[in-house]
Amino acid sequence: MITLEPFKASPFFFHSHLQTIFGEIFGSSPKITHLLQSFEVNLPDGDQLICEHLPGSSQTVSLLCHGLTGDSRSSYLLRTAEHLKTLGHHVVLMNHRNCGLGFGKASRPYHSGSGADIGEVIFALRQKFPETKIILFGYSLSANASLRLLCEPEILFKNQIDRYLPDAAFIANPPINLSRASDLLGSGINQVYEKFFVRGLNQLLRKQIHTKLINPDRLDLKYFNSNMRIKEFDNRYTSIYSGFQNADDYYEKCSTYKKVEKIKIPTLILTSDDDSFVDVQDFKNLAPSPTVQVLITRGGGHLGYISSRTNRLGSYRWLDYAAVEFAKQIFT
C-alpha cells in the first residue's frame, strides 16, 4: 500500500478546468533535454519508436509514457524525469509512433490501446539494462494503454510474456472506458479539449500523408477538418489503420475498466473525482484486486493536481510528488 499526503486543490485553481488547463501551462519545464540520449526500438511490424534516456546510477529504470498529442518532451514527463533522476534512476521517455523525435519512423497510428508498443519498449529495456527493476509510468492515453498491457499480456504477446511487463506501474488519469471518454469529450465545454486534440491529430495525419508515411486511399479527407469529433477521427482513421473494424470495435477491445482485476504486478491507479473527460464512476465500480491500489482525489482535473501547499519536492505539483513517492515506496 502506497501512502501519500492527501491532495488539496489550490484555491486559485478550484475548478477542474482550471486544474486541467493551468496544470498544462503553469510553470516551466526543467532544462534537462541536453542530457537526454535517444535510441530506437524496433517493432515487429517494421515501425520504429524513438525513446530518450536520462542516465542514472541505480538498478531501477523508470519508463515514462505521454498522453494524446504529447511526446517525450511533454512538461509533465520532463519534470518527473528530473525528480526520478535525483533517486538515481535511469529514466526513459517514450515517444509513441510518429510522435516527437519519432516522426517519420512509423506507418501506423498510436492509440489508447497501444500496450504492445509499451511492452516492446520494456522488452528492449530488459536487454539494455539487465538485472534491473522497471517501473512504468503511464499518463492519460498511455495510462490506459499501460493498463491494457498489464491486463492482457497473453493476448498481446505469445512468448516470454514476463519480459514485456514492468515490475510495477504508476497509472495517472486513464480513460478506462473509451466510449464514455469519447462521449464526455464531445459534450458541453469539453468540446474545447476535443477541438484541441482533433486539431493536433489532424495536423499529424496530414504531415504523415505529405511525407508519404501512410497511404491515404482509405481516407475521405474532406471529413478531416476543425469540426470533426474525436470519435469520427477514430472511426475514419485510428481504428481502420490499427486493425479494428470501427471506433466502437476499437473502444470495446481497448477499454480496460472490465479487466483491471487481471493485473498481477503492483499498480497504483490515480484519478480525480472531477476529471472532465474520465468518468470517476468507472473507477468506483472497478473489481477489487490484491495487486491494484485505486486512489481517487478530491479535485485535480485531468493531470492537473496543482496543490494548495508545497510538497516534499518543494513544488505545488502533487502529481509529480505522487509519482516520486510511488517510486520510493514500491520496492521497500
CSV table of C-alpha atoms in Angstrom, one decimal:
chain,number,residue,atom,x,y,z
A,1,MET,CA,0.0,0.0,0.0
A,2,ILE,CA,1.5,3.3,-1.1
A,3,THR,CA,1.0,6.1,1.4
A,4,LEU,CA,0.6,9.7,0.0
A,5,GLU,CA,-0.1,13.1,1.5
A,6,PRO,CA,-3.8,13.9,0.6
A,7,PHE,CA,-4.2,16.2,-2.3
A,8,LYS,CA,-5.9,19.6,-1.6
A,9,ALA,CA,-6.5,21.7,-4.6
A,10,SER,CA,-5.2,25.3,-4.7
A,11,PRO,CA,-7.9,27.8,-4.1
A,12,PHE,CA,-6.7,29.7,-7.2
A,13,PHE,CA,-7.4,26.6,-9.3
A,14,PHE,CA,-10.6,25.5,-7.6
A,15,HIS,CA,-12.4,24.1,-10.7
A,16,SER,CA,-11.4,21.0,-12.7
A,17,HIS,CA,-11.0,23.0,-15.9
A,18,LEU,CA,-8.6,25.4,-14.2
A,19,GLN,CA,-6.6,22.4,-12.9
A,20,THR,CA,-6.5,20.8,-16.3
A,21,ILE,CA,-5.6,23.9,-18.3
A,22,PHE,CA,-3.1,25.5,-15.8
A,23,GLY,CA,-1.7,22.1,-15.0
A,24,GLU,CA,-0.5,22.0,-18.6
A,25,ILE,CA,0.8,25.6,-18.8
A,26,PHE,CA,1.7,26.5,-15.2
A,27,GLY,CA,5.5,26.9,-14.7
A,28,SER,CA,8.3,25.9,-16.9
A,29,SER,CA,9.9,22.6,-17.9
A,30,PRO,CA,13.3,21.7,-16.4
A,31,LYS,CA,16.3,22.2,-18.6
A,32,ILE,CA,17.4,18.6,-18.9
A,33,THR,CA,16.9,17.9,-22.6
A,34,HIS,CA,20.6,18.4,-23.3
A,35,LEU,CA,21.2,15.3,-21.1
A,36,LEU,CA,18.9,13.0,-23.0
A,37,GLN,CA,20.3,10.3,-25.2
A,38,SER,CA,18.0,8.9,-27.9
A,39,PHE,CA,17.7,5.3,-29.0
A,40,GLU,CA,15.5,3.3,-31.3
A,41,VAL,CA,13.2,0.4,-30.5
A,42,ASN,CA,12.2,-1.8,-33.5
A,43,LEU,CA,8.6,-3.1,-33.6
A,44,PRO,CA,7.5,-6.4,-35.1
A,45,ASP,CA,5.5,-4.7,-37.8
A,46,GLY,CA,8.6,-2.8,-39.1
A,47,ASP,CA,7.8,0.5,-37.5
A,48,GLN,CA,10.2,2.1,-35.0
A,49,LEU,CA,9.9,4.1,-31.8
A,50,ILE,CA,12.3,6.7,-30.5
A,51,CYS,CA,13.0,6.8,-26.8
A,52,GLU,CA,15.2,9.2,-24.8
A,53,HIS,CA,17.4,8.1,-21.9
A,54,LEU,CA,18.4,10.2,-18.9
A,55,PRO,CA,21.2,8.1,-17.4
A,56,GLY,CA,21.2,7.1,-13.8
A,57,SER,CA,23.3,5.0,-11.4
A,58,SER,CA,20.8,2.7,-9.6
A,59,GLN,CA,19.3,-0.7,-10.6
A,60,THR,CA,15.9,0.9,-11.3
A,61,VAL,CA,14.7,2.1,-14.7
A,62,SER,CA,11.6,4.3,-14.9
A,63,LEU,CA,9.8,4.4,-18.2
A,64,LEU,CA,7.6,7.4,-18.8
A,65,CYS,CA,4.8,7.4,-21.4
A,66,HIS,CA,3.0,10.5,-22.7
A,67,GLY,CA,-0.7,11.3,-23.4
A,68,LEU,CA,-2.6,12.1,-26.6
A,69,THR,CA,-0.8,14.6,-28.9
A,70,GLY,CA,2.2,14.7,-26.5
A,71,ASP,CA,5.7,13.4,-26.8
A,72,SER,CA,8.9,12.7,-24.8
A,73,ARG,CA,9.4,16.4,-24.2
A,74,SER,CA,5.9,16.9,-22.6
A,75,SER,CA,6.4,19.1,-19.5
A,76,TYR,CA,5.0,16.6,-17.0
A,77,LEU,CA,7.4,13.9,-18.3
A,78,LEU,CA,10.4,16.1,-18.1
A,79,ARG,CA,9.5,17.3,-14.5
A,80,THR,CA,9.0,13.7,-13.3
A,81,ALA,CA,12.2,12.6,-15.1
A,82,GLU,CA,14.2,15.3,-13.3
A,83,HIS,CA,12.8,14.2,-9.9
A,84,LEU,CA,13.4,10.5,-10.6
A,85,LYS,CA,17.0,11.3,-11.6
A,86,THR,CA,17.6,12.5,-8.1
A,87,LEU,CA,16.8,9.0,-6.9
A,88,GLY,CA,19.5,7.6,-9.2
A,89,HIS,CA,17.0,6.1,-11.6
A,90,HIS,CA,17.7,5.5,-15.2
A,91,VAL,CA,14.8,7.4,-16.8
A,92,VAL,CA,13.5,6.6,-20.3
A,93,LEU,CA,10.9,8.8,-22.0
A,94,MET,CA,9.0,7.1,-24.8
A,95,ASN,CA,7.6,8.6,-27.9
A,96,HIS,CA,4.6,6.8,-29.4
A,97,ARG,CA,4.5,6.2,-33.1
A,98,ASN,CA,5.4,9.3,-35.1
A,99,CYS,CA,5.4,11.5,-32.0
A,100,GLY,CA,8.2,13.9,-31.2
A,101,LEU,CA,11.6,12.7,-32.3
A,102,GLY,CA,9.9,9.5,-33.7
A,103,PHE,CA,8.2,11.3,-36.5
A,104,GLY,CA,8.9,9.5,-39.8
A,105,LYS,CA,9.6,6.2,-38.2
A,106,ALA,CA,6.1,4.6,-38.3
A,107,SER,CA,3.3,3.9,-40.8
A,108,ARG,CA,0.6,3.0,-38.2
A,109,PRO,CA,-1.1,5.3,-35.6
A,110,TYR,CA,-0.7,5.1,-31.9
A,111,HIS,CA,-3.9,4.9,-29.8
A,112,SER,CA,-5.3,4.2,-26.3
A,113,GLY,CA,-4.7,0.5,-26.6
A,114,SER,CA,-1.1,0.6,-27.7
A,115,GLY,CA,0.0,-1.6,-24.9
A,116,ALA,CA,2.0,-3.9,-27.2
A,117,ASP,CA,4.3,-0.9,-28.2
A,118,ILE,CA,4.9,-0.2,-24.5
A,119,GLY,CA,5.7,-3.8,-23.9
A,120,GLU,CA,8.2,-3.8,-26.8
A,121,VAL,CA,10.0,-0.9,-25.2
A,122,ILE,CA,10.1,-2.7,-21.9
A,123,PHE,CA,11.5,-5.8,-23.6
A,124,ALA,CA,14.2,-3.6,-25.2
A,125,LEU,CA,15.0,-2.1,-21.8
A,126,ARG,CA,15.4,-5.5,-20.2
A,127,GLN,CA,18.1,-6.2,-22.8
A,128,LYS,CA,19.7,-2.7,-22.5
A,129,PHE,CA,19.6,-2.8,-18.7
A,130,PRO,CA,19.7,-6.4,-17.5
A,131,GLU,CA,19.1,-7.2,-13.8
A,132,THR,CA,17.2,-4.0,-13.2
A,133,LYS,CA,13.7,-3.3,-11.9
A,134,ILE,CA,11.4,-1.4,-14.3
A,135,ILE,CA,8.7,1.0,-13.2
A,136,LEU,CA,6.1,2.0,-15.8
A,137,PHE,CA,4.6,5.5,-15.6
A,138,GLY,CA,1.6,5.9,-17.9
A,139,TYR,CA,-0.3,9.2,-18.3
A,140,SER,CA,-3.7,9.7,-19.8
A,141,LEU,CA,-3.8,7.9,-23.2
A,142,SER,CA,-0.7,6.0,-22.2
A,143,ALA,CA,-2.2,5.2,-18.8
A,144,ASN,CA,-5.0,3.1,-20.5
A,145,ALA,CA,-2.5,1.6,-23.0
A,146,SER,CA,-0.4,0.6,-20.0
A,147,LEU,CA,-3.3,-1.0,-18.3
A,148,ARG,CA,-4.1,-2.9,-21.4
A,149,LEU,CA,-0.5,-4.3,-21.3
A,150,LEU,CA,-0.9,-5.2,-17.7
A,151,CYS,CA,-4.4,-6.8,-18.2
A,152,GLU,CA,-3.9,-8.7,-21.4
A,153,PRO,CA,-0.2,-9.6,-21.9
A,154,GLU,CA,-1.1,-13.1,-23.1
A,155,ILE,CA,-3.2,-11.6,-25.9
A,156,LEU,CA,-0.5,-9.1,-27.0
A,157,PHE,CA,2.5,-11.5,-26.8
A,158,LYS,CA,3.0,-15.2,-27.3
A,159,ASN,CA,6.3,-16.0,-25.6
A,160,GLN,CA,8.4,-14.7,-22.8
A,161,ILE,CA,5.5,-12.7,-21.5
A,162,ASP,CA,7.1,-11.6,-18.3
A,163,ARG,CA,9.9,-9.8,-20.2
A,164,TYR,CA,7.4,-7.5,-21.7
A,165,LEU,CA,5.9,-6.5,-18.3
A,166,PRO,CA,7.2,-3.9,-15.8
A,167,ASP,CA,7.8,-4.7,-12.2
A,168,ALA,CA,5.4,-2.0,-11.0
A,169,ALA,CA,3.2,0.6,-12.6
A,170,PHE,CA,2.0,4.1,-11.8
A,171,ILE,CA,-1.1,5.0,-13.8
A,172,ALA,CA,-2.4,8.5,-13.9
A,173,ASN,CA,-5.9,9.5,-15.2
A,174,PRO,CA,-6.5,6.6,-17.6
A,175,PRO,CA,-9.6,6.8,-19.8
A,176,ILE,CA,-10.5,3.2,-18.9
A,177,ASN,CA,-13.9,3.4,-20.6
A,178,LEU,CA,-13.0,4.8,-24.1
A,179,SER,CA,-16.6,5.1,-25.4
A,180,ARG,CA,-17.6,7.1,-22.3
A,181,ALA,CA,-14.5,9.2,-22.5
A,182,SER,CA,-15.3,10.0,-26.2
A,183,ASP,CA,-18.8,11.0,-25.3
A,184,LEU,CA,-17.6,13.3,-22.5
A,185,LEU,CA,-15.1,14.9,-24.7
A,186,GLY,CA,-17.8,15.8,-27.2
A,187,SER,CA,-20.2,17.3,-24.6
A,188,GLY,CA,-20.5,20.9,-23.4
A,189,ILE,CA,-17.4,22.9,-22.6
A,190,ASN,CA,-15.3,19.8,-23.0
A,191,GLN,CA,-15.5,20.3,-26.8
A,192,VAL,CA,-12.7,22.9,-26.3
A,193,TYR,CA,-10.4,20.0,-25.3
A,194,GLU,CA,-11.8,17.9,-28.2
A,195,LYS,CA,-11.0,20.6,-30.7
A,196,PHE,CA,-7.5,20.9,-29.3
A,197,PHE,CA,-6.9,17.1,-29.6
A,198,VAL,CA,-8.5,16.8,-33.0
A,199,ARG,CA,-6.5,19.7,-34.4
A,200,GLY,CA,-3.3,18.1,-33.2
A,201,LEU,CA,-4.3,14.7,-34.6
A,202,ASN,CA,-5.3,16.1,-38.0
A,203,GLN,CA,-2.0,18.0,-38.2
A,204,LEU,CA,-0.1,14.9,-37.6
A,205,LEU,CA,-2.2,12.9,-40.0
A,206,ARG,CA,-1.7,15.4,-42.8
A,207,LYS,CA,2.0,15.6,-42.1
A,208,GLN,CA,2.2,11.8,-42.4
A,209,ILE,CA,0.3,11.9,-45.7
A,210,HIS,CA,2.5,14.7,-47.1
A,211,THR,CA,5.7,12.8,-46.3
A,212,LYS,CA,4.1,9.5,-47.7
A,213,LEU,CA,4.3,7.7,-44.4
A,214,ILE,CA,0.8,6.4,-44.9
A,215,ASN,CA,-1.4,5.6,-47.9
A,216,PRO,CA,-4.5,7.8,-47.7
A,217,ASP,CA,-6.5,5.7,-50.2
A,218,ARG,CA,-8.9,4.6,-47.4
A,219,LEU,CA,-9.4,8.2,-46.2
A,220,ASP,CA,-12.0,10.7,-47.3
A,221,LEU,CA,-10.0,13.8,-46.4
A,222,LYS,CA,-12.9,16.2,-46.7
A,223,TYR,CA,-14.1,15.0,-43.3
A,224,PHE,CA,-10.8,15.7,-41.5
A,225,ASN,CA,-11.4,19.3,-40.5
A,226,SER,CA,-11.8,21.5,-37.4
A,227,ASN,CA,-15.4,20.4,-36.9
A,228,MET,CA,-14.5,16.7,-36.7
A,229,ARG,CA,-15.3,14.9,-33.5
A,230,ILE,CA,-12.8,12.6,-31.8
A,231,LYS,CA,-15.0,9.5,-32.3
A,232,GLU,CA,-15.3,10.3,-36.0
A,233,PHE,CA,-11.5,10.6,-36.3
A,234,ASP,CA,-11.2,7.3,-34.6
A,235,ASN,CA,-13.8,5.8,-36.8
A,236,ARG,CA,-12.3,7.1,-40.1
A,237,TYR,CA,-8.6,6.7,-39.3
A,238,THR,CA,-7.4,5.3,-36.0
A,239,SER,CA,-9.5,2.2,-35.9
A,240,ILE,CA,-9.1,1.3,-39.6
A,241,TYR,CA,-5.4,1.8,-39.7
A,242,SER,CA,-4.9,-0.1,-36.5
A,243,GLY,CA,-6.7,-3.2,-37.5
A,244,PHE,CA,-10.1,-2.6,-35.8
A,245,GLN,CA,-13.4,-2.7,-37.6
A,246,ASN,CA,-14.5,0.8,-36.5
A,247,ALA,CA,-14.3,3.1,-33.5
A,248,ASP,CA,-16.8,1.1,-31.4
A,249,ASP,CA,-14.7,-2.1,-32.0
A,250,TYR,CA,-11.6,-0.2,-31.0
A,251,TYR,CA,-13.2,1.2,-27.9
A,252,GLU,CA,-14.6,-2.1,-26.8
A,253,LYS,CA,-11.4,-4.1,-27.3
A,254,CYS,CA,-9.1,-1.5,-25.7
A,255,SER,CA,-11.1,-0.3,-22.8
A,256,THR,CA,-9.7,-1.7,-19.5
A,257,TYR,CA,-12.4,-1.0,-16.9
A,258,LYS,CA,-13.7,-4.6,-17.0
A,259,LYS,CA,-10.2,-6.1,-16.9
A,260,VAL,CA,-8.3,-4.5,-14.0
A,261,GLU,CA,-8.7,-7.5,-11.7
A,262,LYS,CA,-6.4,-9.4,-14.1
A,263,ILE,CA,-3.3,-7.3,-13.2
A,264,LYS,CA,-0.6,-9.3,-11.4
A,265,ILE,CA,2.0,-6.6,-10.7
A,266,PRO,CA,1.9,-3.8,-8.0
A,267,THR,CA,-0.1,-1.0,-9.6
A,268,LEU,CA,-1.3,2.4,-8.4
A,269,ILE,CA,-4.2,3.9,-10.4
A,270,LEU,CA,-4.7,7.6,-9.8
A,271,THR,CA,-7.6,9.7,-10.9
A,272,SER,CA,-9.6,12.7,-9.7
A,273,ASP,CA,-13.3,12.9,-8.9
A,274,ASP,CA,-13.7,15.9,-11.3
A,275,ASP,CA,-11.7,14.8,-14.3
A,276,SER,CA,-13.6,16.4,-17.2
A,277,PHE,CA,-13.4,13.5,-19.6
A,278,VAL,CA,-12.8,10.5,-17.5
A,279,ASP,CA,-15.9,9.3,-15.6
A,280,VAL,CA,-15.0,8.7,-11.9
A,281,GLN,CA,-17.8,6.3,-11.5
A,282,ASP,CA,-15.9,3.8,-13.7
A,283,PHE,CA,-13.2,3.7,-11.0
A,284,LYS,CA,-15.6,3.3,-8.2
A,285,ASN,CA,-17.0,0.2,-9.9
A,286,LEU,CA,-13.7,-1.5,-10.5
A,287,ALA,CA,-13.5,-5.0,-9.3
A,288,PRO,CA,-11.1,-5.3,-6.3
A,289,SER,CA,-7.6,-6.7,-6.8
A,290,PRO,CA,-4.8,-7.5,-4.3
A,291,THR,CA,-2.2,-6.0,-6.6
A,292,VAL,CA,-4.0,-2.8,-7.6
A,293,GLN,CA,-4.5,0.3,-5.4
A,294,VAL,CA,-7.0,2.8,-6.7
A,295,LEU,CA,-6.7,6.4,-5.4
A,296,ILE,CA,-9.4,9.0,-6.2
A,297,THR,CA,-8.5,12.5,-5.2
A,298,ARG,CA,-11.0,15.3,-4.4
A,299,GLY,CA,-10.3,17.7,-7.3
A,300,GLY,CA,-7.3,17.8,-9.5
A,301,GLY,CA,-8.8,17.8,-13.0
A,302,HIS,CA,-7.0,15.8,-15.7
A,303,LEU,CA,-3.3,15.6,-15.0
A,304,GLY,CA,-3.6,18.9,-13.1
A,305,TYR,CA,-3.2,18.4,-9.4
A,306,ILE,CA,-2.0,21.9,-8.5
A,307,SER,CA,-1.9,21.8,-4.7
A,308,SER,CA,-2.7,24.5,-2.1
A,309,ARG,CA,0.7,23.9,-0.5
A,310,THR,CA,4.2,22.8,-1.4
A,311,ASN,CA,5.1,19.1,-1.1
A,312,ARG,CA,8.4,17.3,-0.2
A,313,LEU,CA,9.7,18.2,-3.7
A,314,GLY,CA,9.3,21.9,-2.9
A,315,SER,CA,6.6,22.0,-5.6
A,316,TYR,CA,2.9,22.7,-5.9
A,317,ARG,CA,2.8,19.8,-8.4
A,318,TRP,CA,1.1,17.0,-6.4
A,319,LEU,CA,1.2,14.6,-9.4
A,320,ASP,CA,4.9,14.8,-9.6
A,321,TYR,CA,5.1,14.2,-5.8
A,322,ALA,CA,2.8,11.1,-6.1
A,323,ALA,CA,4.9,9.6,-8.9
A,324,VAL,CA,8.2,10.1,-7.0
A,325,GLU,CA,6.7,8.7,-3.7
A,326,PHE,CA,5.5,5.7,-5.6
A,327,ALA,CA,9.0,5.1,-6.9
A,328,LYS,CA,10.4,5.5,-3.4
A,329,GLN,CA,8.0,3.1,-1.7
A,330,ILE,CA,7.1,0.4,-4.2
A,331,PHE,CA,10.0,-1.9,-3.7
A,332,THR,CA,10.5,-1.3,0.1
